[in-house]
């Protein structure tokens, strides 16, 4: 039985993992002591502001009430990503709602024959509701439940801070100190994490949440990286926070805006009290000063006095995620890039997987590590292929970056064969093996058709779903995002 776990590093990775493990152990009746060691001197990156719908399951699993999340993390509702200029001058959505798909349904094939209609608006109610800022749920619905799938935009630092207090209240030990070194046995197992408080923290399992430093798995255990830079060219980001007392948009968008730019792309995320913007770019085609200038110019003069933050990252993954009695979670294991908001999902996946494998690890540690490494590699490869798709099927060739991003050598080998098939037909379920995928047939359809990559059949009768009744009913019954958030804030104030 795993009786003790030491997590090194806080932030979103550390505190989501700690709370997931703690909740699972308590429900199972395990007396497992979880200790989180966090440096008071190392700031968290804190730019993971967009999530995918699994975050609702994760936070519900942890036990954090949804109202608590919305207030403490300044969260807003996210129902889709709106892509602009990935093909010059064009826009399309990747929404979270999934149209019903009977096995006999060939509506997609019939749609491609009459592709004068936008694919997203033909098959998604959310992409229409987003235009009117309609929230995905009503105040009468239970927490984490809605009329449509949804995720959140949130302040990752504030989320980590709330989960820290939430976890401490439920028995997680929190040590504020610096790790000075790690003791590794001759067998290659971590035997202690040593701190500047003179502690030698021993545990059955160690979890590395130290970010890009990867102090345990990469540092102490020497696990190297495998690079994805050939397929994902972006390796830098310049970010900025725009408080609403400096500049407030007309409404709080229910979607992430992802706008392609000359050397990458830019996000725009609306929280309750500020916007977060960021230019993700390739340092091979743009330097830091030029990237910041481009971000400021795009935003406008109101941001002249606001601080910009520069982030360097490497697209890649550790050769193994779990070695001996140490497993890395979050940036300490790997990172792809901010596109499609997979960063927090990778933390959710890892935390949940580790929680379900604690008994396996106690009984068969080597087999558990091998199995975890296999499913972790498969997940990273799956997401890598989906992100690679966004770039390589673009029709843009107007800058050196887009020429390189769409070059033949930038296409993943596994994706290359499927693209040859998809040029002639829409994806089918047989193109996506595996029972539990983050991005599968529906997601690929929205990207492929949104980018007008699929030629499709040349004949066929129209047969797209009629979403008008659903959209009309939703507009009548669901509040606008700002109205729903105002109700949440008032209810929280009364409760306080």
GROMACS .gro file of C-alpha atoms in nm:
model
  496
    1UNK     CA    1   0.000   0.000   0.000
    2UNK     CA    2   0.123   0.350  -0.084
    3UNK     CA    3   0.126   0.520   0.256
    4UNK     CA    4   0.306   0.842   0.168
    5UNK     CA    5   0.338   1.066  -0.137
    6UNK     CA    6   0.563   1.369  -0.173
    7UNK     CA    7   0.475   1.618  -0.447
    8UNK     CA    8   0.750   1.867  -0.531
    9UNK     CA    9   0.613   2.187  -0.685
   10UNK     CA   10   0.285   2.373  -0.652
   11UNK     CA   11   0.097   2.567  -0.917
   12UNK     CA   12  -0.182   2.408  -1.116
   13UNK     CA   13   0.008   2.081  -1.167
   14UNK     CA   14   0.093   2.030  -0.802
   15UNK     CA   15  -0.237   2.128  -0.648
   16UNK     CA   16  -0.467   1.959  -0.901
   17UNK     CA   17  -0.265   1.638  -0.860
   18UNK     CA   18  -0.253   1.663  -0.481
   19UNK     CA   19  -0.627   1.721  -0.450
   20UNK     CA   20  -0.718   1.444  -0.695
   21UNK     CA   21  -0.497   1.195  -0.509
   22UNK     CA   22  -0.628   1.309  -0.172
   23UNK     CA   23  -0.992   1.282  -0.278
   24UNK     CA   24  -0.943   0.934  -0.424
   25UNK     CA   25  -0.751   0.808  -0.122
   26UNK     CA   26  -1.011   0.940   0.121
   27UNK     CA   27  -1.299   0.787  -0.073
   28UNK     CA   28  -1.117   0.453  -0.079
   29UNK     CA   29  -1.048   0.469   0.293
   30UNK     CA   30  -0.670   0.482   0.242
   31UNK     CA   31  -0.462   0.655   0.509
   32UNK     CA   32  -0.215   0.800   0.258
   33UNK     CA   33  -0.027   1.109   0.371
   34UNK     CA   34   0.021   1.358   0.088
   35UNK     CA   35   0.285   1.627   0.132
   36UNK     CA   36   0.333   1.910  -0.117
   37UNK     CA   37   0.665   2.092  -0.111
   38UNK     CA   38   0.650   2.436  -0.271
   39UNK     CA   39   0.925   2.691  -0.312
   40UNK     CA   40   0.842   3.040  -0.182
   41UNK     CA   41   1.097   3.183  -0.426
   42UNK     CA   42   1.000   3.032  -0.763
   43UNK     CA   43   0.694   3.190  -0.929
   44UNK     CA   44   0.449   2.974  -1.120
   45UNK     CA   45   0.405   3.031  -1.494
   46UNK     CA   46   0.031   3.071  -1.450
   47UNK     CA   47  -0.079   3.120  -1.812
   48UNK     CA   48  -0.303   2.812  -1.842
   49UNK     CA   49  -0.618   3.022  -1.871
   50UNK     CA   50  -0.822   2.799  -2.104
   51UNK     CA   51  -0.950   2.448  -2.035
   52UNK     CA   52  -1.142   2.166  -2.203
   53UNK     CA   53  -1.471   2.015  -2.074
   54UNK     CA   54  -1.300   1.742  -1.867
   55UNK     CA   55  -1.209   2.010  -1.612
   56UNK     CA   56  -1.565   1.992  -1.479
   57UNK     CA   57  -1.528   1.622  -1.402
   58UNK     CA   58  -1.191   1.684  -1.240
   59UNK     CA   59  -1.306   1.965  -1.012
   60UNK     CA   60  -1.622   1.776  -0.922
   61UNK     CA   61  -1.404   1.475  -0.841
   62UNK     CA   62  -1.191   1.693  -0.615
   63UNK     CA   63  -1.506   1.827  -0.448
   64UNK     CA   64  -1.465   2.199  -0.523
   65UNK     CA   65  -1.811   2.355  -0.574
   66UNK     CA   66  -1.860   2.519  -0.913
   67UNK     CA   67  -1.969   2.849  -0.759
   68UNK     CA   68  -1.647   2.848  -0.557
   69UNK     CA   69  -1.445   2.799  -0.877
   70UNK     CA   70  -1.626   3.077  -1.064
   71UNK     CA   71  -1.567   3.327  -0.785
   72UNK     CA   72  -1.218   3.232  -0.665
   73UNK     CA   73  -1.059   3.183  -1.009
   74UNK     CA   74  -1.251   3.463  -1.187
   75UNK     CA   75  -1.373   3.194  -1.424
   76UNK     CA   76  -1.596   3.247  -1.725
   77UNK     CA   77  -1.764   2.990  -1.947
   78UNK     CA   78  -1.591   2.860  -2.260
   79UNK     CA   79  -1.791   2.679  -2.528
   80UNK     CA   80  -1.554   2.678  -2.827
   81UNK     CA   81  -1.241   2.813  -2.993
   82UNK     CA   82  -1.287   3.060  -3.277
   83UNK     CA   83  -1.004   3.051  -3.531
   84UNK     CA   84  -0.931   3.355  -3.745
   85UNK     CA   85  -0.695   3.390  -4.042
   86UNK     CA   86  -0.554   3.036  -4.029
   87UNK     CA   87  -0.659   3.050  -4.390
   88UNK     CA   88  -0.616   3.415  -4.483
   89UNK     CA   89  -0.930   3.616  -4.415
   90UNK     CA   90  -1.140   3.318  -4.303
   91UNK     CA   91  -1.292   3.222  -3.967
   92UNK     CA   92  -1.430   2.899  -3.824
   93UNK     CA   93  -1.510   2.740  -3.488
   94UNK     CA   94  -1.412   2.429  -3.298
   95UNK     CA   95  -1.710   2.394  -3.059
   96UNK     CA   96  -1.762   2.153  -2.770
   97UNK     CA   97  -2.111   2.035  -2.864
   98UNK     CA   98  -2.121   1.705  -3.046
   99UNK     CA   99  -2.399   1.644  -3.294
  100UNK     CA  100  -2.576   1.310  -3.269
  101UNK     CA  101  -2.422   1.058  -3.503
  102UNK     CA  102  -2.628   0.745  -3.579
  103UNK     CA  103  -2.429   0.477  -3.758
  104UNK     CA  104  -2.639   0.532  -4.069
  105UNK     CA  105  -2.596   0.910  -4.065
  106UNK     CA  106  -2.417   1.036  -4.376
  107UNK     CA  107  -2.502   1.402  -4.321
  108UNK     CA  108  -2.136   1.502  -4.334
  109UNK     CA  109  -2.088   1.340  -4.672
  110UNK     CA  110  -2.403   1.505  -4.798
  111UNK     CA  111  -2.292   1.840  -4.656
  112UNK     CA  112  -1.959   1.826  -4.838
  113UNK     CA  113  -2.153   1.798  -5.163
  114UNK     CA  114  -2.317   2.136  -5.102
  115UNK     CA  115  -2.042   2.312  -4.913
  116UNK     CA  116  -2.190   2.654  -4.953
  117UNK     CA  117  -2.290   2.632  -4.584
  118UNK     CA  118  -2.030   2.680  -4.305
  119UNK     CA  119  -1.965   2.341  -4.149
  120UNK     CA  120  -1.955   2.462  -3.788
  121UNK     CA  121  -2.288   2.645  -3.816
  122UNK     CA  122  -2.446   2.346  -3.987
  123UNK     CA  123  -2.350   2.094  -3.718
  124UNK     CA  124  -2.307   2.294  -3.396
  125UNK     CA  125  -2.560   2.489  -3.194
  126UNK     CA  126  -2.286   2.642  -2.979
  127UNK     CA  127  -2.117   2.811  -3.271
  128UNK     CA  128  -2.441   2.999  -3.334
  129UNK     CA  129  -2.511   3.072  -2.966
  130UNK     CA  130  -2.160   3.212  -2.919
  131UNK     CA  131  -2.249   3.500  -3.148
  132UNK     CA  132  -2.509   3.610  -2.893
  133UNK     CA  133  -2.292   3.540  -2.587
  134UNK     CA  134  -2.535   3.275  -2.461
  135UNK     CA  135  -2.415   3.080  -2.155
  136UNK     CA  136  -2.411   2.698  -2.180
  137UNK     CA  137  -2.624   2.652  -1.866
  138UNK     CA  138  -2.896   2.816  -1.658
  139UNK     CA  139  -2.875   2.903  -1.287
  140UNK     CA  140  -3.130   2.628  -1.217
  141UNK     CA  141  -2.903   2.350  -1.337
  142UNK     CA  142  -2.686   2.153  -1.097
  143UNK     CA  143  -2.320   2.239  -1.054
  144UNK     CA  144  -2.098   2.124  -1.340
  145UNK     CA  145  -2.409   2.038  -1.544
  146UNK     CA  146  -2.536   2.234  -1.843
  147UNK     CA  147  -2.748   2.232  -2.155
  148UNK     CA  148  -2.428   2.197  -2.361
  149UNK     CA  149  -2.073   2.078  -2.293
  150UNK     CA  150  -1.855   2.358  -2.162
  151UNK     CA  151  -1.521   2.440  -2.005
  152UNK     CA  152  -1.382   2.755  -1.844
  153UNK     CA  153  -1.150   3.045  -1.891
  154UNK     CA  154  -0.983   3.101  -1.554
  155UNK     CA  155  -0.692   3.255  -1.369
  156UNK     CA  156  -0.456   2.959  -1.322
  157UNK     CA  157  -0.265   3.122  -1.035
  158UNK     CA  158  -0.586   3.195  -0.845
  159UNK     CA  159  -0.711   2.842  -0.913
  160UNK     CA  160  -0.388   2.698  -0.768
  161UNK     CA  161  -0.418   2.925  -0.463
  162UNK     CA  162  -0.777   2.816  -0.401
  163UNK     CA  163  -0.689   2.448  -0.444
  164UNK     CA  164  -0.401   2.498  -0.200
  165UNK     CA  165  -0.631   2.622   0.077
  166UNK     CA  166  -0.893   2.362  -0.019
  167UNK     CA  167  -0.635   2.083   0.002
  168UNK     CA  168  -0.486   2.199   0.331
  169UNK     CA  169  -0.833   2.199   0.485
  170UNK     CA  170  -0.861   1.832   0.383
  171UNK     CA  171  -0.534   1.711   0.526
  172UNK     CA  172  -0.270   1.776   0.260
  173UNK     CA  173   0.056   1.883   0.427
  174UNK     CA  174   0.201   2.198   0.271
  175UNK     CA  175   0.571   2.272   0.313
  176UNK     CA  176   0.702   2.612   0.196
  177UNK     CA  177   1.071   2.547   0.143
  178UNK     CA  178   1.330   2.496  -0.130
  179UNK     CA  179   1.455   2.156  -0.239
  180UNK     CA  180   1.835   2.162  -0.211
  181UNK     CA  181   1.908   1.816  -0.351
  182UNK     CA  182   1.758   1.475  -0.409
  183UNK     CA  183   1.901   1.151  -0.268
  184UNK     CA  184   1.898   0.866  -0.520
  185UNK     CA  185   1.973   0.506  -0.421
  186UNK     CA  186   2.214   0.280  -0.615
  187UNK     CA  187   1.901   0.112  -0.759
  188UNK     CA  188   1.793   0.440  -0.916
  189UNK     CA  189   1.509   0.513  -0.673
  190UNK     CA  190   1.457   0.840  -0.491
  191UNK     CA  191   1.505   0.785  -0.120
  192UNK     CA  192   1.467   1.144   0.003
  193UNK     CA  193   1.400   1.500  -0.104
  194UNK     CA  194   1.616   1.736   0.102
  195UNK     CA  195   1.511   2.093   0.180
  196UNK     CA  196   1.670   2.413   0.306
  197UNK     CA  197   1.476   2.365   0.630
  198UNK     CA  198   1.692   2.064   0.708
  199UNK     CA  199   1.421   1.810   0.625
  200UNK     CA  200   1.484   1.485   0.441
  201UNK     CA  201   1.138   1.397   0.309
  202UNK     CA  202   1.096   1.026   0.238
  203UNK     CA  203   0.794   0.873   0.064
  204UNK     CA  204   0.671   0.567  -0.122
  205UNK     CA  205   0.602   0.776  -0.433
  206UNK     CA  206   0.741   1.109  -0.554
  207UNK     CA  207   0.562   1.334  -0.802
  208UNK     CA  208   0.759   1.596  -0.993
  209UNK     CA  209   0.560   1.915  -1.052
  210UNK     CA  210   0.861   2.148  -1.077
  211UNK     CA  211   0.775   2.280  -1.423
  212UNK     CA  212   1.028   2.302  -1.703
  213UNK     CA  213   1.311   2.245  -1.451
  214UNK     CA  214   1.193   1.886  -1.396
  215UNK     CA  215   1.412   1.873  -1.085
  216UNK     CA  216   1.331   1.512  -0.997
  217UNK     CA  217   1.265   1.319  -1.319
  218UNK     CA  218   1.489   1.521  -1.550
  219UNK     CA  219   1.744   1.639  -1.295
  220UNK     CA  220   1.795   1.374  -1.027
  221UNK     CA  221   1.699   1.075  -1.243
  222UNK     CA  222   1.843   1.208  -1.570
  223UNK     CA  223   1.547   1.134  -1.801
  224UNK     CA  224   1.604   1.316  -2.132
  225UNK     CA  225   1.355   1.494  -2.359
  226UNK     CA  226   1.232   1.392  -2.702
  227UNK     CA  227   1.164   1.696  -2.916
  228UNK     CA  228   0.851   1.782  -3.114
  229UNK     CA  229   1.003   2.101  -3.254
  230UNK     CA  230   1.006   1.967  -3.609
  231UNK     CA  231   0.626   1.951  -3.607
  232UNK     CA  232   0.538   2.241  -3.375
  233UNK     CA  233   0.756   2.538  -3.462
  234UNK     CA  234   0.642   2.781  -3.191
  235UNK     CA  235   0.872   2.800  -2.889
  236UNK     CA  236   0.802   3.142  -2.734
  237UNK     CA  237   0.510   3.344  -2.603
  238UNK     CA  238   0.470   3.704  -2.496
  239UNK     CA  239   0.167   3.759  -2.275
  240UNK     CA  240  -0.019   4.049  -2.120
  241UNK     CA  241  -0.306   4.102  -1.880
  242UNK     CA  242  -0.556   4.377  -1.970
  243UNK     CA  243  -0.760   4.484  -1.662
  244UNK     CA  244  -1.111   4.600  -1.743
  245UNK     CA  245  -1.047   4.934  -1.573
  246UNK     CA  246  -0.790   4.988  -1.850
  247UNK     CA  247  -1.000   4.854  -2.135
  248UNK     CA  248  -1.317   4.645  -2.130
  249UNK     CA  249  -1.470   4.483  -2.439
  250UNK     CA  250  -1.839   4.519  -2.515
  251UNK     CA  251  -1.907   4.169  -2.381
  252UNK     CA  252  -1.728   3.875  -2.222
  253UNK     CA  253  -1.680   3.622  -2.497
  254UNK     CA  254  -1.782   3.261  -2.441
  255UNK     CA  255  -1.495   3.144  -2.658
  256UNK     CA  256  -1.119   3.159  -2.693
  257UNK     CA  257  -1.018   3.369  -2.991
  258UNK     CA  258  -0.715   3.220  -3.172
  259UNK     CA  259  -0.591   3.451  -3.447
  260UNK     CA  260  -0.311   3.342  -3.680
  261UNK     CA  261  -0.030   3.594  -3.711
  262UNK     CA  262   0.283   3.630  -3.924
  263UNK     CA  263   0.502   3.412  -3.701
  264UNK     CA  264   0.248   3.208  -3.508
  265UNK     CA  265  -0.086   3.287  -3.348
  266UNK     CA  266  -0.243   3.500  -3.074
  267UNK     CA  267  -0.493   3.410  -2.803
  268UNK     CA  268  -0.756   3.637  -2.650
  269UNK     CA  269  -0.928   3.510  -2.335
  270UNK     CA  270  -1.196   3.692  -2.134
  271UNK     CA  271  -1.204   3.647  -1.756
  272UNK     CA  272  -1.440   3.825  -1.515
  273UNK     CA  273  -1.211   4.118  -1.436
  274UNK     CA  274  -0.951   4.116  -1.715
  275UNK     CA  275  -0.851   3.976  -2.049
  276UNK     CA  276  -0.546   3.759  -2.109
  277UNK     CA  277  -0.373   3.793  -2.445
  278UNK     CA  278  -0.063   3.624  -2.578
  279UNK     CA  279   0.135   3.592  -2.898
  280UNK     CA  280   0.271   3.239  -2.946
  281UNK     CA  281   0.552   3.247  -3.202
  282UNK     CA  282   0.867   3.086  -3.336
  283UNK     CA  283   1.197   3.242  -3.232
  284UNK     CA  284   1.341   3.131  -3.565
  285UNK     CA  285   1.123   3.392  -3.737
  286UNK     CA  286   1.065   3.661  -3.473
  287UNK     CA  287   1.265   3.800  -3.180
  288UNK     CA  288   1.126   3.895  -2.839
  289UNK     CA  289   1.121   4.270  -2.894
  290UNK     CA  290   0.942   4.240  -3.228
  291UNK     CA  291   0.691   3.994  -3.082
  292UNK     CA  292   0.607   4.228  -2.794
  293UNK     CA  293   0.576   4.523  -3.032
  294UNK     CA  294   0.341   4.320  -3.254
  295UNK     CA  295   0.126   4.223  -2.954
  296UNK     CA  296   0.103   4.582  -2.833
  297UNK     CA  297   0.024   4.716  -3.179
  298UNK     CA  298  -0.252   4.460  -3.224
  299UNK     CA  299  -0.405   4.545  -2.885
  300UNK     CA  300  -0.389   4.924  -2.907
  301UNK     CA  301  -0.253   5.224  -2.719
  302UNK     CA  302  -0.437   5.143  -2.395
  303UNK     CA  303  -0.180   4.870  -2.322
  304UNK     CA  304   0.126   5.094  -2.354
  305UNK     CA  305   0.190   5.108  -1.980
  306UNK     CA  306   0.104   4.745  -1.907
  307UNK     CA  307   0.373   4.488  -1.837
  308UNK     CA  308   0.442   4.215  -2.090
  309UNK     CA  309   0.577   3.876  -1.985
  310UNK     CA  310   0.803   3.660  -2.202
  311UNK     CA  311   0.793   3.281  -2.179
  312UNK     CA  312   1.027   3.034  -2.343
  313UNK     CA  313   0.917   2.676  -2.384
  314UNK     CA  314   1.026   2.357  -2.552
  315UNK     CA  315   0.778   2.140  -2.737
  316UNK     CA  316   0.858   1.788  -2.634
  317UNK     CA  317   0.819   1.515  -2.375
  318UNK     CA  318   1.041   1.319  -2.139
  319UNK     CA  319   1.142   0.981  -2.279
  320UNK     CA  320   0.952   0.825  -1.990
  321UNK     CA  321   0.705   0.993  -1.754
  322UNK     CA  322   0.743   0.743  -1.470
  323UNK     CA  323   1.079   0.607  -1.360
  324UNK     CA  324   1.121   0.397  -1.049
  325UNK     CA  325   0.925   0.565  -0.772
  326UNK     CA  326   0.898   0.904  -0.944
  327UNK     CA  327   0.640   1.029  -1.193
  328UNK     CA  328   0.637   1.371  -1.358
  329UNK     CA  329   0.316   1.571  -1.408
  330UNK     CA  330   0.263   1.883  -1.617
  331UNK     CA  331   0.554   2.082  -1.757
  332UNK     CA  332   0.810   1.864  -1.578
  333UNK     CA  333   0.700   1.580  -1.807
  334UNK     CA  334   0.638   1.770  -2.128
  335UNK     CA  335   0.462   2.044  -2.315
  336UNK     CA  336   0.319   2.080  -2.662
  337UNK     CA  337   0.200   2.439  -2.705
  338UNK     CA  338  -0.100   2.648  -2.588
  339UNK     CA  339  -0.313   2.578  -2.897
  340UNK     CA  340  -0.635   2.385  -2.816
  341UNK     CA  341  -0.583   2.425  -2.440
  342UNK     CA  342  -0.439   2.081  -2.366
  343UNK     CA  343  -0.198   2.188  -2.089
  344UNK     CA  344  -0.432   2.156  -1.792
  345UNK     CA  345  -0.591   1.846  -1.945
  346UNK     CA  346  -0.255   1.667  -1.939
  347UNK     CA  347  -0.236   1.743  -1.566
  348UNK     CA  348  -0.591   1.617  -1.512
  349UNK     CA  349  -0.516   1.296  -1.703
  350UNK     CA  350  -0.195   1.230  -1.512
  351UNK     CA  351  -0.346   1.299  -1.169
  352UNK     CA  352  -0.646   1.075  -1.232
  353UNK     CA  353  -0.433   0.796  -1.381
  354UNK     CA  354  -0.188   0.799  -1.090
  355UNK     CA  355  -0.476   0.797  -0.840
  356UNK     CA  356  -0.626   0.485  -1.001
  357UNK     CA  357  -0.285   0.311  -1.017
  358UNK     CA  358  -0.171   0.346  -0.656
  359UNK     CA  359  -0.264  -0.013  -0.568
  360UNK     CA  360  -0.106  -0.133  -0.893
  361UNK     CA  361   0.216   0.049  -0.806
  362UNK     CA  362   0.228  -0.106  -0.461
  363UNK     CA  363   0.183  -0.457  -0.603
  364UNK     CA  364   0.375  -0.435  -0.933
  365UNK     CA  365   0.578  -0.112  -0.954
  366UNK     CA  366   0.773  -0.189  -1.272
  367UNK     CA  367   0.468  -0.304  -1.469
  368UNK     CA  368   0.273   0.001  -1.350
  369UNK     CA  369   0.545   0.239  -1.466
  370UNK     CA  370   0.570   0.069  -1.805
  371UNK     CA  371   0.195   0.080  -1.858
  372UNK     CA  372   0.166   0.442  -1.748
  373UNK     CA  373   0.450   0.542  -1.980
  374UNK     CA  374   0.278   0.373  -2.272
  375UNK     CA  375  -0.057   0.547  -2.223
  376UNK     CA  376   0.115   0.880  -2.154
  377UNK     CA  377   0.316   0.856  -2.475
  378UNK     CA  378   0.002   0.769  -2.670
  379UNK     CA  379  -0.179   1.073  -2.529
  380UNK     CA  380   0.103   1.313  -2.616
  381UNK     CA  381   0.128   1.167  -2.965
  382UNK     CA  382  -0.249   1.200  -3.013
  383UNK     CA  383  -0.249   1.568  -2.915
  384UNK     CA  384   0.067   1.635  -3.117
  385UNK     CA  385  -0.103   1.505  -3.431
  386UNK     CA  386  -0.410   1.720  -3.376
  387UNK     CA  387  -0.207   2.036  -3.320
  388UNK     CA  388   0.014   1.960  -3.618
  389UNK     CA  389  -0.302   1.936  -3.831
  390UNK     CA  390  -0.391   2.302  -3.766
  391UNK     CA  391  -0.069   2.425  -3.920
  392UNK     CA  392   0.003   2.186  -4.206
  393UNK     CA  393  -0.336   2.217  -4.378
  394UNK     CA  394  -0.332   2.596  -4.379
  395UNK     CA  395  -0.332   2.760  -4.722
  396UNK     CA  396  -0.114   3.045  -4.593
  397UNK     CA  397   0.227   3.085  -4.753
  398UNK     CA  398   0.258   3.460  -4.705
  399UNK     CA  399   0.541   3.463  -4.447
  400UNK     CA  400   0.854   3.252  -4.388
  401UNK     CA  401   0.691   3.104  -4.077
  402UNK     CA  402   0.386   2.978  -4.266
  403UNK     CA  403   0.603   2.847  -4.546
  404UNK     CA  404   0.798   2.643  -4.291
  405UNK     CA  405   0.492   2.538  -4.088
  406UNK     CA  406   0.317   2.399  -4.398
  407UNK     CA  407   0.626   2.238  -4.553
  408UNK     CA  408   0.613   1.868  -4.630
  409UNK     CA  409   0.880   1.785  -4.370
  410UNK     CA  410   0.664   1.947  -4.098
  411UNK     CA  411   0.386   1.687  -4.142
  412UNK     CA  412   0.382   1.398  -3.896
  413UNK     CA  413   0.421   1.064  -4.072
  414UNK     CA  414   0.110   0.922  -3.905
  415UNK     CA  415  -0.092   1.225  -4.011
  416UNK     CA  416   0.040   1.226  -4.367
  417UNK     CA  417  -0.145   0.911  -4.476
  418UNK     CA  418  -0.470   1.021  -4.317
  419UNK     CA  419  -0.449   1.362  -4.486
  420UNK     CA  420  -0.423   1.190  -4.822
  421UNK     CA  421  -0.748   1.005  -4.745
  422UNK     CA  422  -0.923   1.307  -4.594
  423UNK     CA  423  -0.860   1.514  -4.902
  424UNK     CA  424  -1.122   1.292  -5.064
  425UNK     CA  425  -1.356   1.216  -4.775
  426UNK     CA  426  -1.450   1.328  -4.426
  427UNK     CA  427  -1.298   1.137  -4.129
  428UNK     CA  428  -1.474   0.827  -3.999
  429UNK     CA  429  -1.464   0.663  -3.655
  430UNK     CA  430  -1.223   0.402  -3.788
  431UNK     CA  431  -0.957   0.671  -3.831
  432UNK     CA  432  -0.931   0.713  -3.454
  433UNK     CA  433  -0.853   0.392  -3.264
  434UNK     CA  434  -0.878   0.400  -2.886
  435UNK     CA  435  -1.173   0.433  -2.653
  436UNK     CA  436  -1.082   0.752  -2.468
  437UNK     CA  437  -0.941   1.031  -2.682
  438UNK     CA  438  -0.928   1.403  -2.619
  439UNK     CA  439  -0.956   1.483  -2.990
  440UNK     CA  440  -1.136   1.238  -3.217
  441UNK     CA  441  -1.366   1.238  -3.518
  442UNK     CA  442  -1.579   1.542  -3.434
  443UNK     CA  443  -1.281   1.764  -3.354
  444UNK     CA  444  -1.101   1.667  -3.672
  445UNK     CA  445  -1.414   1.734  -3.877
  446UNK     CA  446  -1.446   2.087  -3.744
  447UNK     CA  447  -1.082   2.164  -3.827
  448UNK     CA  448  -1.069   1.990  -4.165
  449UNK     CA  449  -1.396   2.139  -4.289
  450UNK     CA  450  -1.336   2.473  -4.118
  451UNK     CA  451  -1.007   2.502  -4.307
  452UNK     CA  452  -1.183   2.378  -4.625
  453UNK     CA  453  -0.936   2.096  -4.667
  454UNK     CA  454  -1.182   1.819  -4.758
  455UNK     CA  455  -1.289   1.815  -5.121
  456UNK     CA  456  -1.571   1.572  -5.051
  457UNK     CA  457  -1.801   1.393  -5.296
  458UNK     CA  458  -1.922   1.579  -5.602
  459UNK     CA  459  -2.283   1.468  -5.581
  460UNK     CA  460  -2.548   1.404  -5.318
  461UNK     CA  461  -2.865   1.541  -5.167
  462UNK     CA  462  -2.866   1.805  -4.893
  463UNK     CA  463  -2.928   1.653  -4.550
  464UNK     CA  464  -2.778   1.861  -4.274
  465UNK     CA  465  -2.939   1.876  -3.927
  466UNK     CA  466  -3.197   2.146  -3.864
  467UNK     CA  467  -3.067   2.322  -3.553
  468UNK     CA  468  -3.304   2.619  -3.569
  469UNK     CA  469  -3.546   2.493  -3.300
  470UNK     CA  470  -3.263   2.404  -3.060
  471UNK     CA  471  -3.089   2.737  -3.114
  472UNK     CA  472  -3.411   2.934  -3.071
  473UNK     CA  473  -3.507   2.745  -2.755
  474UNK     CA  474  -3.160   2.795  -2.608
  475UNK     CA  475  -3.160   3.167  -2.683
  476UNK     CA  476  -3.495   3.198  -2.507
  477UNK     CA  477  -3.413   2.987  -2.200
  478UNK     CA  478  -3.042   3.041  -2.132
  479UNK     CA  479  -2.900   3.368  -1.996
  480UNK     CA  480  -2.617   3.564  -2.146
  481UNK     CA  481  -2.280   3.489  -1.990
  482UNK     CA  482  -2.249   3.819  -1.800
  483UNK     CA  483  -2.599   3.786  -1.652
  484UNK     CA  484  -2.524   3.435  -1.523
  485UNK     CA  485  -2.191   3.540  -1.375
  486UNK     CA  486  -2.359   3.835  -1.202
  487UNK     CA  487  -2.606   3.594  -1.039
  488UNK     CA  488  -2.319   3.375  -0.920
  489UNK     CA  489  -2.138   3.673  -0.771
  490UNK     CA  490  -2.451   3.795  -0.590
  491UNK     CA  491  -2.521   3.449  -0.450
  492UNK     CA  492  -2.161   3.421  -0.329
  493UNK     CA  493  -2.182   3.762  -0.160
  494UNK     CA  494  -2.503   3.663   0.021
  495UNK     CA  495  -2.351   3.333   0.134
  496UNK     CA  496  -2.039   3.511   0.262
   0.00000   0.00000   0.00000
